[in-house]
């Protein structure tokens, strides 16, 4: 009985010793280790990081341009509200691109599934909006043309009130060799160029309407369009471009349709490549 009493007591340490021995023999049974990533997976992860880093820098550059444009005009001239300032588009585009790209960078660098899922969702949302916008443009081309004409007319009315709009109108008129919306007479609706205005620009048009703004010189003559609205059609046609920018802009857009479609396709392709790389990293995680 004494020998049986020595052998019968049970101790939990015996099982612990046996578990330790089994773990030493086959540690994979008790401790699950993540599979080692292949060299291709490491390459995709690094490529995803640098891919998003590039777009992060582009987004920050766009954001900086927008903020600089807003601060350079502060306070906005003529009481122009901030919500209607064109530079706000650069701020919003740069902020959105940099935020999404930063999530992709950190998600790939830290192997964070939440950030990668956010990045994928944002890219898919942007891609869907771009495709939807393209379809709406194809279905509503006439309304788009009317909207562009309304925008150009608004730019003519606020030509002297906003430096960005002034730059935009001058570039359009200079590059397309046009003046006004339908004709050079549209500048009569501007309070600064109207013939009843008190300033020196009264009854005139901007220098970007002139056929030869340099006038055989090296510096543009900003007074080359003064008094044009008071002349006859023949005399005015010898000094400025009399055709409107509405028709010229429509013809230019139709000629650039292929380039615009190619640019949109390239943008969607870049977004698709970034999404596929993020999916591969997320699957490896």
CSV table of C-alpha atoms in Angstrom, one decimal:
chain,number,residue,atom,x,y,z
A,1,UNK,CA,0.0,0.0,0.0
A,2,UNK,CA,2.9,2.4,0.7
A,3,UNK,CA,4.3,1.8,-2.7
A,4,UNK,CA,0.9,2.4,-4.3
A,5,UNK,CA,0.5,5.6,-2.3
A,6,UNK,CA,3.7,6.9,-3.7
A,7,UNK,CA,2.7,6.2,-7.3
A,8,UNK,CA,-0.9,7.3,-7.2
A,9,UNK,CA,-0.6,11.1,-6.4
A,10,UNK,CA,-1.1,13.2,-9.5
A,11,UNK,CA,0.7,16.4,-10.2
A,12,UNK,CA,-0.1,18.9,-13.0
A,13,UNK,CA,3.6,19.5,-13.5
A,14,UNK,CA,3.9,16.2,-15.2
A,15,UNK,CA,1.5,17.4,-18.0
A,16,UNK,CA,3.4,20.6,-18.3
A,17,UNK,CA,6.7,18.7,-18.8
A,18,UNK,CA,5.0,16.6,-21.4
A,19,UNK,CA,3.6,19.7,-23.2
A,20,UNK,CA,7.1,21.3,-23.2
A,21,UNK,CA,8.6,18.2,-24.7
A,22,UNK,CA,5.9,18.0,-27.4
A,23,UNK,CA,6.3,21.7,-28.1
A,24,UNK,CA,10.1,21.2,-28.5
A,25,UNK,CA,9.5,18.3,-30.8
A,26,UNK,CA,6.9,20.0,-33.0
A,27,UNK,CA,6.6,23.7,-32.2
A,28,UNK,CA,4.3,24.4,-35.2
A,29,UNK,CA,1.5,22.5,-33.5
A,30,UNK,CA,1.3,24.8,-30.6
A,31,UNK,CA,2.7,28.1,-31.9
A,32,UNK,CA,1.2,29.3,-35.3
A,33,UNK,CA,3.7,31.5,-37.2
A,34,UNK,CA,2.8,33.6,-40.2
A,35,UNK,CA,4.1,32.4,-43.5
A,36,UNK,CA,7.2,34.0,-44.8
A,37,UNK,CA,6.6,36.5,-47.6
A,38,UNK,CA,8.1,35.7,-51.0
A,39,UNK,CA,10.5,38.1,-52.7
A,40,UNK,CA,7.7,39.0,-55.1
A,41,UNK,CA,5.5,40.0,-52.2
A,42,UNK,CA,8.2,42.2,-50.7
A,43,UNK,CA,8.8,43.8,-54.1
A,44,UNK,CA,5.0,44.6,-54.5
A,45,UNK,CA,4.9,46.0,-51.0
A,46,UNK,CA,7.8,48.4,-51.6
A,47,UNK,CA,6.5,49.3,-55.0
A,48,UNK,CA,3.1,50.1,-53.4
A,49,UNK,CA,4.8,52.4,-50.9
A,50,UNK,CA,6.8,54.3,-53.5
A,51,UNK,CA,3.9,54.5,-55.9
A,52,UNK,CA,1.7,56.2,-53.3
A,53,UNK,CA,4.6,58.3,-52.2
A,54,UNK,CA,4.8,59.8,-55.7
A,55,UNK,CA,1.2,60.7,-55.7
A,56,UNK,CA,1.5,62.0,-52.2
A,57,UNK,CA,4.1,64.5,-53.3
A,58,UNK,CA,2.0,65.5,-56.3
A,59,UNK,CA,-1.0,66.0,-54.1
A,60,UNK,CA,1.0,68.1,-51.6
A,61,UNK,CA,2.3,70.2,-54.5
A,62,UNK,CA,-1.2,70.8,-55.8
A,63,UNK,CA,-2.4,71.7,-52.3
A,64,UNK,CA,0.5,74.1,-51.9
A,65,UNK,CA,-0.4,75.8,-55.2
A,66,UNK,CA,-4.0,76.2,-54.1
A,67,UNK,CA,-3.1,77.6,-50.7
A,68,UNK,CA,-0.6,80.0,-52.2
A,69,UNK,CA,-3.2,81.2,-54.7
A,70,UNK,CA,-5.7,81.9,-51.9
A,71,UNK,CA,-3.2,83.6,-49.7
A,72,UNK,CA,-1.8,85.7,-52.5
A,73,UNK,CA,-5.3,87.2,-53.0
A,74,UNK,CA,-6.2,87.6,-49.4
A,75,UNK,CA,-8.4,89.5,-48.9
A,76,UNK,CA,-10.2,88.6,-52.0
A,77,UNK,CA,-10.8,91.5,-54.3
A,78,UNK,CA,-14.3,92.8,-54.9
A,79,UNK,CA,-15.7,90.9,-52.0
A,80,UNK,CA,-15.5,87.6,-53.9
A,81,UNK,CA,-16.7,84.7,-51.7
A,82,UNK,CA,-14.2,82.0,-51.0
A,83,UNK,CA,-16.5,79.2,-52.2
A,84,UNK,CA,-16.4,80.6,-55.8
A,85,UNK,CA,-12.7,81.0,-56.0
A,86,UNK,CA,-11.1,78.8,-58.7
A,87,UNK,CA,-8.0,78.1,-56.5
A,88,UNK,CA,-10.3,76.3,-54.0
A,89,UNK,CA,-10.4,73.4,-56.6
A,90,UNK,CA,-6.7,73.0,-56.3
A,91,UNK,CA,-6.9,72.9,-52.5
A,92,UNK,CA,-9.7,70.3,-52.5
A,93,UNK,CA,-8.0,68.2,-55.2
A,94,UNK,CA,-4.6,68.3,-53.4
A,95,UNK,CA,-6.1,67.6,-50.0
A,96,UNK,CA,-8.0,64.6,-51.3
A,97,UNK,CA,-5.1,63.1,-53.3
A,98,UNK,CA,-2.6,63.6,-50.5
A,99,UNK,CA,-4.9,62.1,-47.9
A,100,UNK,CA,-5.6,58.9,-49.9
A,101,UNK,CA,-2.0,58.5,-50.9
A,102,UNK,CA,-0.8,59.0,-47.3
A,103,UNK,CA,-3.2,56.2,-46.3
A,104,UNK,CA,-1.7,53.9,-49.0
A,105,UNK,CA,1.9,54.8,-48.0
A,106,UNK,CA,1.3,54.1,-44.3
A,107,UNK,CA,-0.8,51.0,-45.0
A,108,UNK,CA,1.9,49.4,-47.2
A,109,UNK,CA,4.8,50.5,-44.9
A,110,UNK,CA,3.2,49.4,-41.6
A,111,UNK,CA,1.2,46.5,-43.1
A,112,UNK,CA,-2.0,48.0,-41.7
A,113,UNK,CA,-5.2,46.4,-43.1
A,114,UNK,CA,-7.4,49.3,-42.0
A,115,UNK,CA,-5.4,51.9,-43.9
A,116,UNK,CA,-5.2,49.7,-47.0
A,117,UNK,CA,-9.0,49.1,-47.0
A,118,UNK,CA,-9.5,52.9,-46.7
A,119,UNK,CA,-7.2,53.4,-49.6
A,120,UNK,CA,-8.9,50.8,-51.7
A,121,UNK,CA,-12.4,52.2,-50.9
A,122,UNK,CA,-11.3,55.8,-51.8
A,123,UNK,CA,-9.7,54.7,-55.1
A,124,UNK,CA,-12.8,52.7,-56.1
A,125,UNK,CA,-15.0,55.7,-55.2
A,126,UNK,CA,-12.9,58.1,-57.2
A,127,UNK,CA,-12.8,55.8,-60.1
A,128,UNK,CA,-16.6,55.3,-60.0
A,129,UNK,CA,-17.1,59.0,-59.9
A,130,UNK,CA,-14.8,59.5,-62.9
A,131,UNK,CA,-16.6,56.9,-65.0
A,132,UNK,CA,-20.0,58.3,-64.0
A,133,UNK,CA,-18.8,61.9,-64.9
A,134,UNK,CA,-17.6,60.7,-68.3
A,135,UNK,CA,-20.9,59.0,-69.0
A,136,UNK,CA,-22.8,62.1,-68.0
A,137,UNK,CA,-20.7,64.3,-70.2
A,138,UNK,CA,-21.4,62.0,-73.2
A,139,UNK,CA,-25.1,62.0,-72.5
A,140,UNK,CA,-25.4,65.8,-71.8
A,141,UNK,CA,-23.0,67.3,-74.3
A,142,UNK,CA,-25.4,70.1,-75.2
A,143,UNK,CA,-25.9,71.1,-71.6
A,144,UNK,CA,-22.1,71.0,-71.1
A,145,UNK,CA,-21.7,73.5,-73.9
A,146,UNK,CA,-24.3,75.7,-72.4
A,147,UNK,CA,-22.6,75.5,-69.0
A,148,UNK,CA,-19.3,76.4,-70.6
A,149,UNK,CA,-20.8,79.4,-72.3
A,150,UNK,CA,-22.4,80.5,-69.0
A,151,UNK,CA,-19.1,80.2,-67.3
A,152,UNK,CA,-17.3,82.2,-69.9
A,153,UNK,CA,-20.0,84.9,-69.7
A,154,UNK,CA,-19.5,85.0,-65.9
A,155,UNK,CA,-15.7,85.4,-66.5
A,156,UNK,CA,-16.3,88.3,-68.8
A,157,UNK,CA,-18.5,90.0,-66.2
A,158,UNK,CA,-15.9,89.5,-63.4
A,159,UNK,CA,-12.9,90.0,-65.5
A,160,UNK,CA,-11.4,92.8,-63.4
A,161,UNK,CA,-12.5,91.4,-60.1
A,162,UNK,CA,-10.6,88.1,-60.0
A,163,UNK,CA,-6.9,87.7,-61.2
A,164,UNK,CA,-7.5,84.0,-61.8
A,165,UNK,CA,-10.5,84.6,-64.1
A,166,UNK,CA,-8.6,87.4,-65.8
A,167,UNK,CA,-5.7,85.1,-66.5
A,168,UNK,CA,-8.1,82.4,-67.8
A,169,UNK,CA,-10.0,84.7,-70.1
A,170,UNK,CA,-6.7,86.2,-71.5
A,171,UNK,CA,-5.3,82.8,-72.2
A,172,UNK,CA,-8.4,81.6,-74.0
A,173,UNK,CA,-8.7,84.7,-76.1
A,174,UNK,CA,-5.0,84.8,-76.9
A,175,UNK,CA,-4.7,81.1,-77.8
A,176,UNK,CA,-8.0,80.7,-79.7
A,177,UNK,CA,-7.7,84.2,-81.3
A,178,UNK,CA,-11.2,85.2,-80.3
A,179,UNK,CA,-12.8,88.0,-78.3
A,180,UNK,CA,-15.9,87.8,-76.1
A,181,UNK,CA,-18.5,85.0,-76.0
A,182,UNK,CA,-20.2,85.4,-79.3
A,183,UNK,CA,-18.4,88.5,-80.6
A,184,UNK,CA,-16.2,91.3,-79.3
A,185,UNK,CA,-19.4,93.3,-78.6
A,186,UNK,CA,-20.0,91.1,-75.5
A,187,UNK,CA,-17.5,93.3,-73.6
A,188,UNK,CA,-20.1,96.0,-73.5
A,189,UNK,CA,-21.7,94.0,-70.7
A,190,UNK,CA,-18.6,94.5,-68.5
A,191,UNK,CA,-19.0,97.5,-66.3
A,192,UNK,CA,-15.3,98.5,-66.8
A,193,UNK,CA,-15.3,98.3,-70.7
A,194,UNK,CA,-18.8,99.7,-71.2
A,195,UNK,CA,-18.9,102.9,-73.2
A,196,UNK,CA,-20.6,104.6,-70.3
A,197,UNK,CA,-17.9,103.7,-67.8
A,198,UNK,CA,-15.8,106.5,-66.4
A,199,UNK,CA,-12.4,104.9,-66.7
A,200,UNK,CA,-9.8,104.9,-69.5
A,201,UNK,CA,-10.9,101.4,-70.5
A,202,UNK,CA,-14.4,102.6,-71.4
A,203,UNK,CA,-15.5,101.5,-74.9
A,204,UNK,CA,-12.6,99.1,-75.2
A,205,UNK,CA,-11.6,95.4,-75.0
A,206,UNK,CA,-8.7,93.6,-73.2
A,207,UNK,CA,-5.3,93.5,-74.9
A,208,UNK,CA,-5.7,89.7,-75.4
A,209,UNK,CA,-8.3,90.4,-78.1
A,210,UNK,CA,-5.8,92.3,-80.2
A,211,UNK,CA,-4.4,90.7,-83.4
A,212,UNK,CA,-0.9,92.1,-82.7
A,213,UNK,CA,-0.7,93.0,-79.0
A,214,UNK,CA,3.1,93.5,-79.3
A,215,UNK,CA,2.8,95.9,-82.3
A,216,UNK,CA,6.2,95.1,-83.6
A,217,UNK,CA,7.7,95.5,-80.1
A,218,UNK,CA,8.9,93.2,-77.3
A,219,UNK,CA,6.4,94.4,-74.6
A,220,UNK,CA,2.6,94.0,-75.1
A,221,UNK,CA,0.7,97.2,-75.5
A,222,UNK,CA,-2.1,97.0,-73.0
A,223,UNK,CA,-3.9,99.9,-74.7
A,224,UNK,CA,-4.2,98.3,-78.1
A,225,UNK,CA,-7.9,97.5,-77.5
A,226,UNK,CA,-8.9,100.9,-76.2
A,227,UNK,CA,-11.8,102.5,-78.0
A,228,UNK,CA,-12.5,99.5,-80.2
A,229,UNK,CA,-16.2,99.3,-79.3
A,230,UNK,CA,-16.7,102.8,-80.6
A,231,UNK,CA,-15.4,101.8,-84.1
A,232,UNK,CA,-17.2,100.2,-87.0
A,233,UNK,CA,-17.1,96.5,-87.7
A,234,UNK,CA,-14.5,96.9,-90.4
A,235,UNK,CA,-12.2,99.2,-88.4
A,236,UNK,CA,-12.5,97.0,-85.3
A,237,UNK,CA,-11.7,93.8,-87.4
A,238,UNK,CA,-8.4,95.4,-88.5
A,239,UNK,CA,-7.4,95.8,-84.8
A,240,UNK,CA,-8.9,92.9,-82.8
A,241,UNK,CA,-10.3,89.4,-83.3
A,242,UNK,CA,-14.1,89.9,-83.7
A,243,UNK,CA,-15.1,86.2,-83.5
A,244,UNK,CA,-16.5,84.9,-80.2
A,245,UNK,CA,-14.8,82.3,-78.0
A,246,UNK,CA,-17.9,80.2,-77.5
A,247,UNK,CA,-17.8,78.6,-80.9
A,248,UNK,CA,-14.0,78.5,-80.9
A,249,UNK,CA,-13.9,76.8,-77.6
A,250,UNK,CA,-16.4,74.2,-78.7
A,251,UNK,CA,-14.4,73.4,-81.8
A,252,UNK,CA,-11.2,73.1,-79.8
A,253,UNK,CA,-12.9,70.7,-77.3
A,254,UNK,CA,-14.1,68.5,-80.2
A,255,UNK,CA,-10.6,68.4,-81.6
A,256,UNK,CA,-9.2,67.4,-78.3
A,257,UNK,CA,-11.7,64.7,-77.5
A,258,UNK,CA,-9.3,62.0,-78.3
A,259,UNK,CA,-6.6,63.4,-76.0
A,260,UNK,CA,-9.1,64.0,-73.2
A,261,UNK,CA,-10.3,60.4,-73.5
A,262,UNK,CA,-6.7,59.1,-73.5
A,263,UNK,CA,-5.9,61.1,-70.4
A,264,UNK,CA,-8.9,59.8,-68.6
A,265,UNK,CA,-8.1,56.2,-69.5
A,266,UNK,CA,-4.5,56.6,-68.3
A,267,UNK,CA,-5.7,58.1,-65.0
A,268,UNK,CA,-8.1,55.1,-64.5
A,269,UNK,CA,-5.3,52.7,-65.4
A,270,UNK,CA,-3.0,54.3,-62.8
A,271,UNK,CA,-5.7,54.0,-60.1
A,272,UNK,CA,-6.3,50.4,-61.1
A,273,UNK,CA,-2.6,49.5,-60.8
A,274,UNK,CA,-2.5,51.1,-57.4
A,275,UNK,CA,-5.6,49.3,-56.2
A,276,UNK,CA,-4.3,45.9,-57.5
A,277,UNK,CA,-1.0,46.4,-55.7
A,278,UNK,CA,-2.8,47.3,-52.5
A,279,UNK,CA,-5.0,44.2,-52.8
A,280,UNK,CA,-1.9,42.0,-53.1
A,281,UNK,CA,-0.3,43.6,-50.0
A,282,UNK,CA,-3.6,43.2,-48.1
A,283,UNK,CA,-3.8,39.5,-49.1
A,284,UNK,CA,-0.3,38.9,-47.9
A,285,UNK,CA,-1.1,40.5,-44.6
